CSV table of C-alpha atoms in Angstrom, one decimal:
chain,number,residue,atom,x,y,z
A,1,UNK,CA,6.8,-54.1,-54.7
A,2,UNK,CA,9.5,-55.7,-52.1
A,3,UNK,CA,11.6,-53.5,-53.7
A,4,UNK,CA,9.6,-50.4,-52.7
A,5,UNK,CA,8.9,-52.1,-49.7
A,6,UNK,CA,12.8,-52.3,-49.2
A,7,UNK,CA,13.1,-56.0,-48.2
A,8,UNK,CA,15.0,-56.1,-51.7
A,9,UNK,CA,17.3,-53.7,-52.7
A,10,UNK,CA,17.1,-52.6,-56.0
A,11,UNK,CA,19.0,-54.6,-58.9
A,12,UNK,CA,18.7,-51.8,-61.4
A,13,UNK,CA,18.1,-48.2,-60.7
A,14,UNK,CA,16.9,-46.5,-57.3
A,15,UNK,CA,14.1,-45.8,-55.0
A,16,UNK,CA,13.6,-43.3,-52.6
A,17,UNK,CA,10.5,-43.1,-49.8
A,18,UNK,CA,10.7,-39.9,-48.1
A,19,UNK,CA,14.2,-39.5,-49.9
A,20,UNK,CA,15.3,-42.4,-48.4
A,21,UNK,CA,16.6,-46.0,-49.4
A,22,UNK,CA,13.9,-48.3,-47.9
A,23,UNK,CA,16.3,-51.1,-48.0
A,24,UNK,CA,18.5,-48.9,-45.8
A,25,UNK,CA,16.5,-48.9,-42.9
A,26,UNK,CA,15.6,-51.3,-39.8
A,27,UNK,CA,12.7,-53.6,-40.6
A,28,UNK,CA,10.2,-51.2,-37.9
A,29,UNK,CA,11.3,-48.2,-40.0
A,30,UNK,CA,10.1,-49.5,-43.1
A,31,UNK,CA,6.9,-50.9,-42.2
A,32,UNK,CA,6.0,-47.5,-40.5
A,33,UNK,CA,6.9,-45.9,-43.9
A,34,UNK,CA,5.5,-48.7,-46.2
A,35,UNK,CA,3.3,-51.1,-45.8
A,36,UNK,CA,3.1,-54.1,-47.9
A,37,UNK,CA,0.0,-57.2,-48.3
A,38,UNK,CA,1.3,-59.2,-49.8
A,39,UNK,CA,-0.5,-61.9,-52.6
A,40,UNK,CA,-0.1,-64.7,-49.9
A,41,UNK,CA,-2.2,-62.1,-47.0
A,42,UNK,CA,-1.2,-64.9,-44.4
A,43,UNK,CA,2.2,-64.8,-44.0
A,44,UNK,CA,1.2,-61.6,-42.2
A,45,UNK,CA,-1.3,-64.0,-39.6
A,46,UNK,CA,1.1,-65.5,-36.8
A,47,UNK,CA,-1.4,-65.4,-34.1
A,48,UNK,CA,-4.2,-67.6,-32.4
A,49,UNK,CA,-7.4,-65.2,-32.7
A,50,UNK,CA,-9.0,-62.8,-34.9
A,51,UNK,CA,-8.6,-60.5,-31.9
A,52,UNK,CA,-5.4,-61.3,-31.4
A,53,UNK,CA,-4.2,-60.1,-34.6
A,54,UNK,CA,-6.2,-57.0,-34.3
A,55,UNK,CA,-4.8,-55.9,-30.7
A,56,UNK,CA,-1.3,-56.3,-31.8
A,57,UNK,CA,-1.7,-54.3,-34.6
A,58,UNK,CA,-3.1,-51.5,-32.8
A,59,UNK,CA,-0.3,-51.9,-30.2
A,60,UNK,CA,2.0,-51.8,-33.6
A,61,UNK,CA,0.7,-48.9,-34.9
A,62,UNK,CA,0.2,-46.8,-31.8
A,63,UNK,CA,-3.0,-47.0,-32.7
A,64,UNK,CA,-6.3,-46.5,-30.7
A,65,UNK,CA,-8.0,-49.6,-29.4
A,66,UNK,CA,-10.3,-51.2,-31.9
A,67,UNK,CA,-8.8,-49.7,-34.9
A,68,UNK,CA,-7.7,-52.4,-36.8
A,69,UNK,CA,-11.2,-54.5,-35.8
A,70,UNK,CA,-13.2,-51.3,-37.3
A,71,UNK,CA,-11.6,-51.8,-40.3
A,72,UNK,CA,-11.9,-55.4,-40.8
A,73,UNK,CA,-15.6,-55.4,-40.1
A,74,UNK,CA,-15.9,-52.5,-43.2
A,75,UNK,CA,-14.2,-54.9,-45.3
A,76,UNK,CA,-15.6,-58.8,-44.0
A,77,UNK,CA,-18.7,-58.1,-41.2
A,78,UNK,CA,-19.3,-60.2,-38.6
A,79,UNK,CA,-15.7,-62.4,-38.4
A,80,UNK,CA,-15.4,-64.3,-34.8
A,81,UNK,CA,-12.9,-62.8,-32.8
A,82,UNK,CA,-12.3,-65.8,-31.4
A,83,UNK,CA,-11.6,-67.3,-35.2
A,84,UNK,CA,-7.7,-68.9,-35.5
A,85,UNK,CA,-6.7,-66.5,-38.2
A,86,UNK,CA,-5.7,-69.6,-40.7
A,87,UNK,CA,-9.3,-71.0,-40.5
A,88,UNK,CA,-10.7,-68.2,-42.2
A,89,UNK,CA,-12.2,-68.1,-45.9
A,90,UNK,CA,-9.3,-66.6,-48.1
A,91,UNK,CA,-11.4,-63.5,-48.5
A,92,UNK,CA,-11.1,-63.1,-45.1
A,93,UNK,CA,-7.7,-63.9,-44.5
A,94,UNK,CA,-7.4,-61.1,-47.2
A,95,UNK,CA,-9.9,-58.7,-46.0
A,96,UNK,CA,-7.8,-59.5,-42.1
A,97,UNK,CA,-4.0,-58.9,-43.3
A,98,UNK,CA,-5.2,-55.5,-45.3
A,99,UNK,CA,-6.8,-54.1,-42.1
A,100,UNK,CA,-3.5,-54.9,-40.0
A,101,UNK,CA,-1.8,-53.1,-42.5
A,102,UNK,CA,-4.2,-50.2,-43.1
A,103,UNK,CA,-4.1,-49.8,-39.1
A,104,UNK,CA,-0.4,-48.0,-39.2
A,105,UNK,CA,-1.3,-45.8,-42.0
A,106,UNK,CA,1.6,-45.4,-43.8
A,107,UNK,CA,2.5,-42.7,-46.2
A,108,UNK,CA,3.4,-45.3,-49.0
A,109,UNK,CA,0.8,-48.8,-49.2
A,110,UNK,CA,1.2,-51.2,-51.6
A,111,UNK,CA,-1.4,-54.0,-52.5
A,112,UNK,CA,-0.7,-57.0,-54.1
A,113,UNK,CA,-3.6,-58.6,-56.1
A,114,UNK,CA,-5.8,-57.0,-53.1
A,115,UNK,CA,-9.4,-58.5,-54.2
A,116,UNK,CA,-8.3,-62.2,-54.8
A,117,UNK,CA,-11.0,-64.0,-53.2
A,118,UNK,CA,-13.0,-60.8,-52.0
A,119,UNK,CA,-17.2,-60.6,-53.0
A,120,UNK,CA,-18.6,-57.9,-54.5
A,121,UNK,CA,-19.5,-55.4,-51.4
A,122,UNK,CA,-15.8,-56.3,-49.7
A,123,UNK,CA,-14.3,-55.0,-52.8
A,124,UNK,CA,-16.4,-51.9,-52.6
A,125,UNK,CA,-15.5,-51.6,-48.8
A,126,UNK,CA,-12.0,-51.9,-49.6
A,127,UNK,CA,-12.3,-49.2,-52.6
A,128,UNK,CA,-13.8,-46.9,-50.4
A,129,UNK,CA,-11.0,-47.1,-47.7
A,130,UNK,CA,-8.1,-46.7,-50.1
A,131,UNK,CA,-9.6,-43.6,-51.5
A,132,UNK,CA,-10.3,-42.2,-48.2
A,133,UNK,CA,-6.9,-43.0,-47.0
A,134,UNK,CA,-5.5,-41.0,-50.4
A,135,UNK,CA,-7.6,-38.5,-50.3
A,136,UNK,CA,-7.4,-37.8,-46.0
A,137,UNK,CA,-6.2,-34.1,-45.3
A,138,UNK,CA,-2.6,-34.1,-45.0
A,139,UNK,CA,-1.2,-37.2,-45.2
A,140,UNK,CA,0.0,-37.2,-48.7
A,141,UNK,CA,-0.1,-40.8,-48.9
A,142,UNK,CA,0.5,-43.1,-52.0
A,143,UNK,CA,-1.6,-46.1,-52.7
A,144,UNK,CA,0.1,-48.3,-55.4
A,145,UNK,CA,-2.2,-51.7,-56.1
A,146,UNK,CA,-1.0,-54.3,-58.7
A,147,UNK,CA,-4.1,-56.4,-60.2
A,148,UNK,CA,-5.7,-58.3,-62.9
A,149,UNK,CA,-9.2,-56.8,-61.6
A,150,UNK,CA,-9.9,-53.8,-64.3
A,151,UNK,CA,-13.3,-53.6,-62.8
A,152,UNK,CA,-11.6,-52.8,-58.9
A,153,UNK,CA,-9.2,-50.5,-61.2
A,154,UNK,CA,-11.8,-48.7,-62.5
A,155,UNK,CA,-13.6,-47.9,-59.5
A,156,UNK,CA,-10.7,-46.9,-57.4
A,157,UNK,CA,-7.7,-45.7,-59.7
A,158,UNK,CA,-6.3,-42.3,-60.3
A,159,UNK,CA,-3.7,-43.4,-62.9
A,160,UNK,CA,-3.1,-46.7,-64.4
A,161,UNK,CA,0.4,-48.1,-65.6
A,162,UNK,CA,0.0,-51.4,-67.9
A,163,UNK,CA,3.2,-53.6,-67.8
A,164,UNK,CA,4.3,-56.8,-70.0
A,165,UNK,CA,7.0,-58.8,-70.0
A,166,UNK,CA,8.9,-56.0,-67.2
A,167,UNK,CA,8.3,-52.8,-70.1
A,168,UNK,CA,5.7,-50.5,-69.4
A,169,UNK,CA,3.2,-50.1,-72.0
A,170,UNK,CA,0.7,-47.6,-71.2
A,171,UNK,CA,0.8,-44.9,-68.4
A,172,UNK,CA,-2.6,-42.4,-68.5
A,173,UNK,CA,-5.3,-41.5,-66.2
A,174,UNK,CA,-7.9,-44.3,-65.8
A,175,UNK,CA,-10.4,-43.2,-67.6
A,176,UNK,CA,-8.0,-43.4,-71.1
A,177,UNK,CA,-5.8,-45.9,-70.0
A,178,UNK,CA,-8.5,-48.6,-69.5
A,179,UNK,CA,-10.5,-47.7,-72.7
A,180,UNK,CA,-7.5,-48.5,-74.9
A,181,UNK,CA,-7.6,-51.9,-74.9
A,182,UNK,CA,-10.7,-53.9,-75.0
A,183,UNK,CA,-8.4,-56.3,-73.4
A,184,UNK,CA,-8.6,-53.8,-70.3
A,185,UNK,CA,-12.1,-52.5,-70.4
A,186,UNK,CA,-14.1,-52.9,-67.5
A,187,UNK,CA,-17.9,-54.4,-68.3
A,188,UNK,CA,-20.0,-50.8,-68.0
A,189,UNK,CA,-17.4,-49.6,-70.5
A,190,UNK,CA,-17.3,-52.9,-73.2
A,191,UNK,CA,-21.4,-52.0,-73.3
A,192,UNK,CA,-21.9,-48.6,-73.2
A,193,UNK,CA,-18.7,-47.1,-74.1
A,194,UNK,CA,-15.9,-44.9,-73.5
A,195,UNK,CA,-16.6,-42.2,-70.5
A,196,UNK,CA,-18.3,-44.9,-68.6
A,197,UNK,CA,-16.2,-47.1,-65.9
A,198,UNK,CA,-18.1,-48.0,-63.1
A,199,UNK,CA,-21.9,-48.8,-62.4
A,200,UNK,CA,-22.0,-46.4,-59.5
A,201,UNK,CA,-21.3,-43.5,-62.9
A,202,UNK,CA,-24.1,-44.9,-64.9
A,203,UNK,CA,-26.8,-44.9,-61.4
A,204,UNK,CA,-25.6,-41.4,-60.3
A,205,UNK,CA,-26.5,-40.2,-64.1
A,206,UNK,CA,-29.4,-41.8,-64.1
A,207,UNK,CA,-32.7,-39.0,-63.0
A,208,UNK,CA,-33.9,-39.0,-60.0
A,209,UNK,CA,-36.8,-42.2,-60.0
A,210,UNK,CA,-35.3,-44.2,-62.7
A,211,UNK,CA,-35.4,-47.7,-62.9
């Protein structure tokens, strides 16, 4: 992911962003064109405040006012501004460090272990923004996330590419590449088989009235 990121050139083959060499560019270029959280989410927290953080990432970004803090209260509600940044629960370190990246919007984002620490309804949150950042209306954007969370895969993956020991092993849509493995299987799927991922499938399936 550094590699992609282009703080690391690449020691074997090539990548291209935009059909350029991240590792080419200035530090600002690249973080317009990629954004990175990384698995440590506070080496991206430098400030005092909650606030803080948020301002200067909207002043980062060229972003409206109050972007980034919209964000962050989708993915963790009710955070003090006021909050030193380091004092926060790791979820919301997390939660904090993906909104300041989520605020510039780049065309390529990468995740790192995104939902370490996250509850439940932040991990939906954060589902639902990724997928609405993939899917907005012209900004042909690429989400990348690498996890151990087959349940956050199946509720926000397109494609999923298994790797061991640095060799890829599967590469499929989801929906196959999960059901493979039982080693991969999120839990709707281990009970009620393939065709099922998530249990927002099984609800929306259910008739109307059902317990």
């Amino acid at each position: 992911m550094w590699t992609i990121q282009g703080r690391h050139p690449a020691a074997v083959g090539s990548v291209r962003v935009a059909g350029r060499d991240p590792a080419g560019q200035r530090p600002e270029a690249r973080r317009r064109q990629v954004g990175l959280v990384p698995q440590s989410p506070a080496d991206l927290l430098y400030l005092e405040t909650v606030a803080e953080e948020c301002a200067a990432a909207d002043l980062s970004a060229e972003a409206a006012a109050g972007t980034c803090r919209a964000l962050l209260e989708r993915l963790a509600p009710a955070i003090d501004d006021e909050q030193h940044p380091r004092d926060l629960s790791e979820g919301q370190r997390l939660a904090l460090a993906v909104a300041i990246v989520l605020t510039a919007r780049p065309p390529v984002l990468l995740l790192d272990e995104p939902t370490r620490g996250l509850d439940y309804p932040a991990k939906h949150a954060l589902a639902e923004v990724l997928r609405d950042l993939a899917a907005e209306p012209g900004a042909e954007r690429a989400v990348l996330v690498a996890t151990h969370d087959v349940e956050f895969v199946a509720q926000v993956a397109d494609r999923l590419v298994v790797v061991a020991d640095g060799e890829v092993v599967s590469d499929a849509p989801v929906a196959r590449g999960v059901t493979e493995s039982p080693a991969f299987a999120p839990q709707v799927t281990k009970v009620l088989g393939s065709g099922w991922l998530t249990v927002a499938q099984v609800a929306a399936a259910l008739p109307p009235g059902a317990p």
